[in-house]
GROMACS .gro file of C-alpha atoms in nm:
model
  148
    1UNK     CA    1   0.773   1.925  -0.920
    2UNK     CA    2   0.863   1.653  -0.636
    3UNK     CA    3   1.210   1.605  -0.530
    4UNK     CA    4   1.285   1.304  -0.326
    5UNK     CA    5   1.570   1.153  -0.206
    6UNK     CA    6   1.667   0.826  -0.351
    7UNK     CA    7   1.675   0.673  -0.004
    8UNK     CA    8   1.298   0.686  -0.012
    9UNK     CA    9   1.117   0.434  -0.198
   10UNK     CA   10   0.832   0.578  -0.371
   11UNK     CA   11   0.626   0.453  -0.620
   12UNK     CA   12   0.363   0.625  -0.892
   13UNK     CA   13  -0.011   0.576  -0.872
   14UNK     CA   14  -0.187   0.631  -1.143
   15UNK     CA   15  -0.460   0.514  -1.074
   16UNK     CA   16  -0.551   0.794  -0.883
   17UNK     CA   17  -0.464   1.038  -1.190
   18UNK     CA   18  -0.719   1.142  -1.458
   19UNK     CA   19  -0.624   1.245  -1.779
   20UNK     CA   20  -0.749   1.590  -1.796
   21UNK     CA   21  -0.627   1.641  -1.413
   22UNK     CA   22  -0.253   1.801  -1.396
   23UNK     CA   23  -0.194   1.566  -1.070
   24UNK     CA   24   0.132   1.324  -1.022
   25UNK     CA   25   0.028   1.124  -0.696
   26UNK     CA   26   0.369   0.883  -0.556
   27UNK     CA   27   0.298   0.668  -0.286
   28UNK     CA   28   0.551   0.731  -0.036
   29UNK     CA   29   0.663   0.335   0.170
   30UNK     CA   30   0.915   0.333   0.454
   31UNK     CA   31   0.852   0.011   0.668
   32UNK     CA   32   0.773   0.233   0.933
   33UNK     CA   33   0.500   0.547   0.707
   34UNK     CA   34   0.328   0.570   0.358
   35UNK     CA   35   0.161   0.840   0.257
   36UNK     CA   36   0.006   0.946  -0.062
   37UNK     CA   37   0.180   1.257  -0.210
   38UNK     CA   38   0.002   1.473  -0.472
   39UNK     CA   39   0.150   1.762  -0.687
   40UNK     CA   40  -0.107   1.952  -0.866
   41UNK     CA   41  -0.163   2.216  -1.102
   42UNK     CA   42  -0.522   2.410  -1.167
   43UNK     CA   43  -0.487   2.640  -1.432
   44UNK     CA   44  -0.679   2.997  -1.370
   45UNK     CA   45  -0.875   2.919  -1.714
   46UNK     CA   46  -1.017   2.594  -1.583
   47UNK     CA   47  -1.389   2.554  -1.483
   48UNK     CA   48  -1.569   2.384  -1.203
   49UNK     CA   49  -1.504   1.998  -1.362
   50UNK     CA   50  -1.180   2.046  -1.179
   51UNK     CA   51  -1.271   2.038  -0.853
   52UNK     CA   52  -1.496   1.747  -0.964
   53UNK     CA   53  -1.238   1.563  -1.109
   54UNK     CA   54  -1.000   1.611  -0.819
   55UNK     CA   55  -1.308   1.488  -0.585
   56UNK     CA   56  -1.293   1.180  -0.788
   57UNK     CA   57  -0.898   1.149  -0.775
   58UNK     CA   58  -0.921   1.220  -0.337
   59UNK     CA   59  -1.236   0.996  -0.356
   60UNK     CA   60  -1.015   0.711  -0.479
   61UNK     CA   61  -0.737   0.791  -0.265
   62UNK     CA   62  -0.893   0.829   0.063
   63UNK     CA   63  -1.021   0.439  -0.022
   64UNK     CA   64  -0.674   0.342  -0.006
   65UNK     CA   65  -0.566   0.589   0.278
   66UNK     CA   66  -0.564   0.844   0.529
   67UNK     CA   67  -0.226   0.995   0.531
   68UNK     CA   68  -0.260   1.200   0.224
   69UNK     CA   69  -0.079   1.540   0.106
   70UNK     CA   70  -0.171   1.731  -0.182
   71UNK     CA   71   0.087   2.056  -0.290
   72UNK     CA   72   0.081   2.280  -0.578
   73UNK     CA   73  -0.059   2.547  -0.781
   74UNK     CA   74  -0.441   2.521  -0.713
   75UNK     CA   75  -0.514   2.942  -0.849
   76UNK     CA   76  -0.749   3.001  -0.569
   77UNK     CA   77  -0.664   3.283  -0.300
   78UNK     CA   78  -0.679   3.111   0.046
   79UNK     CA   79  -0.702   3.413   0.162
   80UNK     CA   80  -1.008   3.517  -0.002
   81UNK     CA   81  -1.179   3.179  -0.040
   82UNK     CA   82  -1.583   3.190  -0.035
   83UNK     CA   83  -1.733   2.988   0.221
   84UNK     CA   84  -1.906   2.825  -0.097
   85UNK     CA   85  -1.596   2.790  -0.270
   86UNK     CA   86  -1.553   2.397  -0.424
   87UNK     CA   87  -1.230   2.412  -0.246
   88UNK     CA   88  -1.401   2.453   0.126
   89UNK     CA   89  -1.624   2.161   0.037
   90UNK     CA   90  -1.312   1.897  -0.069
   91UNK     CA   91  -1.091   2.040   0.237
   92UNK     CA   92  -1.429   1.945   0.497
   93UNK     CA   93  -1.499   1.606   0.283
   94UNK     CA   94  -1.152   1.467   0.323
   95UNK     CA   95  -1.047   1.621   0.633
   96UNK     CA   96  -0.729   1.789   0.512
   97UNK     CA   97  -0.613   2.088   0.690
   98UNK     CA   98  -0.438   2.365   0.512
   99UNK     CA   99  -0.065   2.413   0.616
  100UNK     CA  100   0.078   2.728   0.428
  101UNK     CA  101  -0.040   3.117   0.603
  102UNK     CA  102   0.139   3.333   0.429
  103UNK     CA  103   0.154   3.463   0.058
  104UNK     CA  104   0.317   3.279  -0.188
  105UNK     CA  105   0.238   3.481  -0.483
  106UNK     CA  106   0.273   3.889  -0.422
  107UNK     CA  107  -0.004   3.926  -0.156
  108UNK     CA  108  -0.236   3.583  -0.222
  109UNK     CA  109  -0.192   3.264  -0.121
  110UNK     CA  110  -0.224   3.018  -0.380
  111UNK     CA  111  -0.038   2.736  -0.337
  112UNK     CA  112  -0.108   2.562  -0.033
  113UNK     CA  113  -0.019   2.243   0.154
  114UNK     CA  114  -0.323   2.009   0.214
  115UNK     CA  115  -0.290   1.750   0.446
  116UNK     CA  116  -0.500   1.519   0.598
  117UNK     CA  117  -0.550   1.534   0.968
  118UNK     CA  118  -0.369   1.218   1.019
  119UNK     CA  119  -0.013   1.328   0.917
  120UNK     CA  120   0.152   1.449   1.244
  121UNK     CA  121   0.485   1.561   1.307
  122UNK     CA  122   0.547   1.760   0.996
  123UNK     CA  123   0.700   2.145   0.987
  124UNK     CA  124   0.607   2.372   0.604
  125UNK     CA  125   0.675   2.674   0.505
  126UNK     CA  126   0.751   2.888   0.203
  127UNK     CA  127   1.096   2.972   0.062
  128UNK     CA  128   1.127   3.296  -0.173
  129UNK     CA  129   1.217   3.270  -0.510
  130UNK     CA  130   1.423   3.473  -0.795
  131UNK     CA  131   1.173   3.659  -0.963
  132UNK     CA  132   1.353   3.514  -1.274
  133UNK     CA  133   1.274   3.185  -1.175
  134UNK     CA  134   0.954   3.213  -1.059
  135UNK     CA  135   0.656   3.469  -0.959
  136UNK     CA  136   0.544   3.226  -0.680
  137UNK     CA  137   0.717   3.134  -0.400
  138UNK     CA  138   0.840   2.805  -0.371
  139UNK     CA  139   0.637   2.581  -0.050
  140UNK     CA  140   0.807   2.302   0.167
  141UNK     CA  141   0.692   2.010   0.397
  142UNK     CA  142   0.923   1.765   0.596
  143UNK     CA  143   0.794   1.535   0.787
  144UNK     CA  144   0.942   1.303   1.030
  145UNK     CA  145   1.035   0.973   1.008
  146UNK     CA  146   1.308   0.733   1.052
  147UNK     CA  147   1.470   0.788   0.742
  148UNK     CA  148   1.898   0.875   0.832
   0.00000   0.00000   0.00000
């Protein structure tokens, strides 16, 4: 889910979206930023045409810009990530840097903030949830800007 405050204008792209991708990517415009913002969702069941699919949605994205931020659900333990892992290969190919160290789901870290190395300025954490709500925790980023 992606909250934003009706004082920012944001717009959806879907042309970075694939069908069989759970991805929502808004284009975030203030005269003075724009980013690309992705929420995502990998479901645990899913096989490797995920990561290829999201290589093709970051492919298209990176061709457009380099302030990009990806948040979500992605179902693989940062914590225990192979070094051959699809994930390590997209986070070195489009220089995004993960934001998130601690658990967000009992003692794993699943849902992680990517961003690319060009975003500066920007504070994220992770917010606890009701159990009733949710069995992950919940993850923020705020970044800077002139926005009152």
């Amino acid at each position: 889910m992606i909250y934003l405050s009706n004082q920012i204008r944001a717009t959806r792209r879907q042309e970075f979206e694939s069908a069989d991708l759970e991805c929502i990517w808004i284009e975030i415009d203030n005269h003075t930023f724009s980013y690309l913002l992705c929420c995502i969702y990998r479901p645990p069941s899913s096989d490797n045409t995920f990561w290829t699919k999201l290589s093709w949605s970051l492919d298209k994205v990176s061709e457009y810009s380099d302030k990009i931020i990806i948040v979500g659900d992605l179902n693989v333990d940062f914590f225990k990530i192979p070094l051959t892992h699809n994930i390590r290969e997209i986070i070195s190919t489009y220089d995004l840097v993960n934001n998130i160290s601690v658990a967000t789901r009992n003692r794993a870290l699943l849902d992680p903030i990517l961003t690319s190395s060009e975003i500066q300025s920007c504070e994220s954490g992770v917010l606890g949830m009701e159990q009733t709500v949710s069995d992950h925790s919940a993850t923020y980023i705020s970044i800077n800007s002139n926005i009152n």
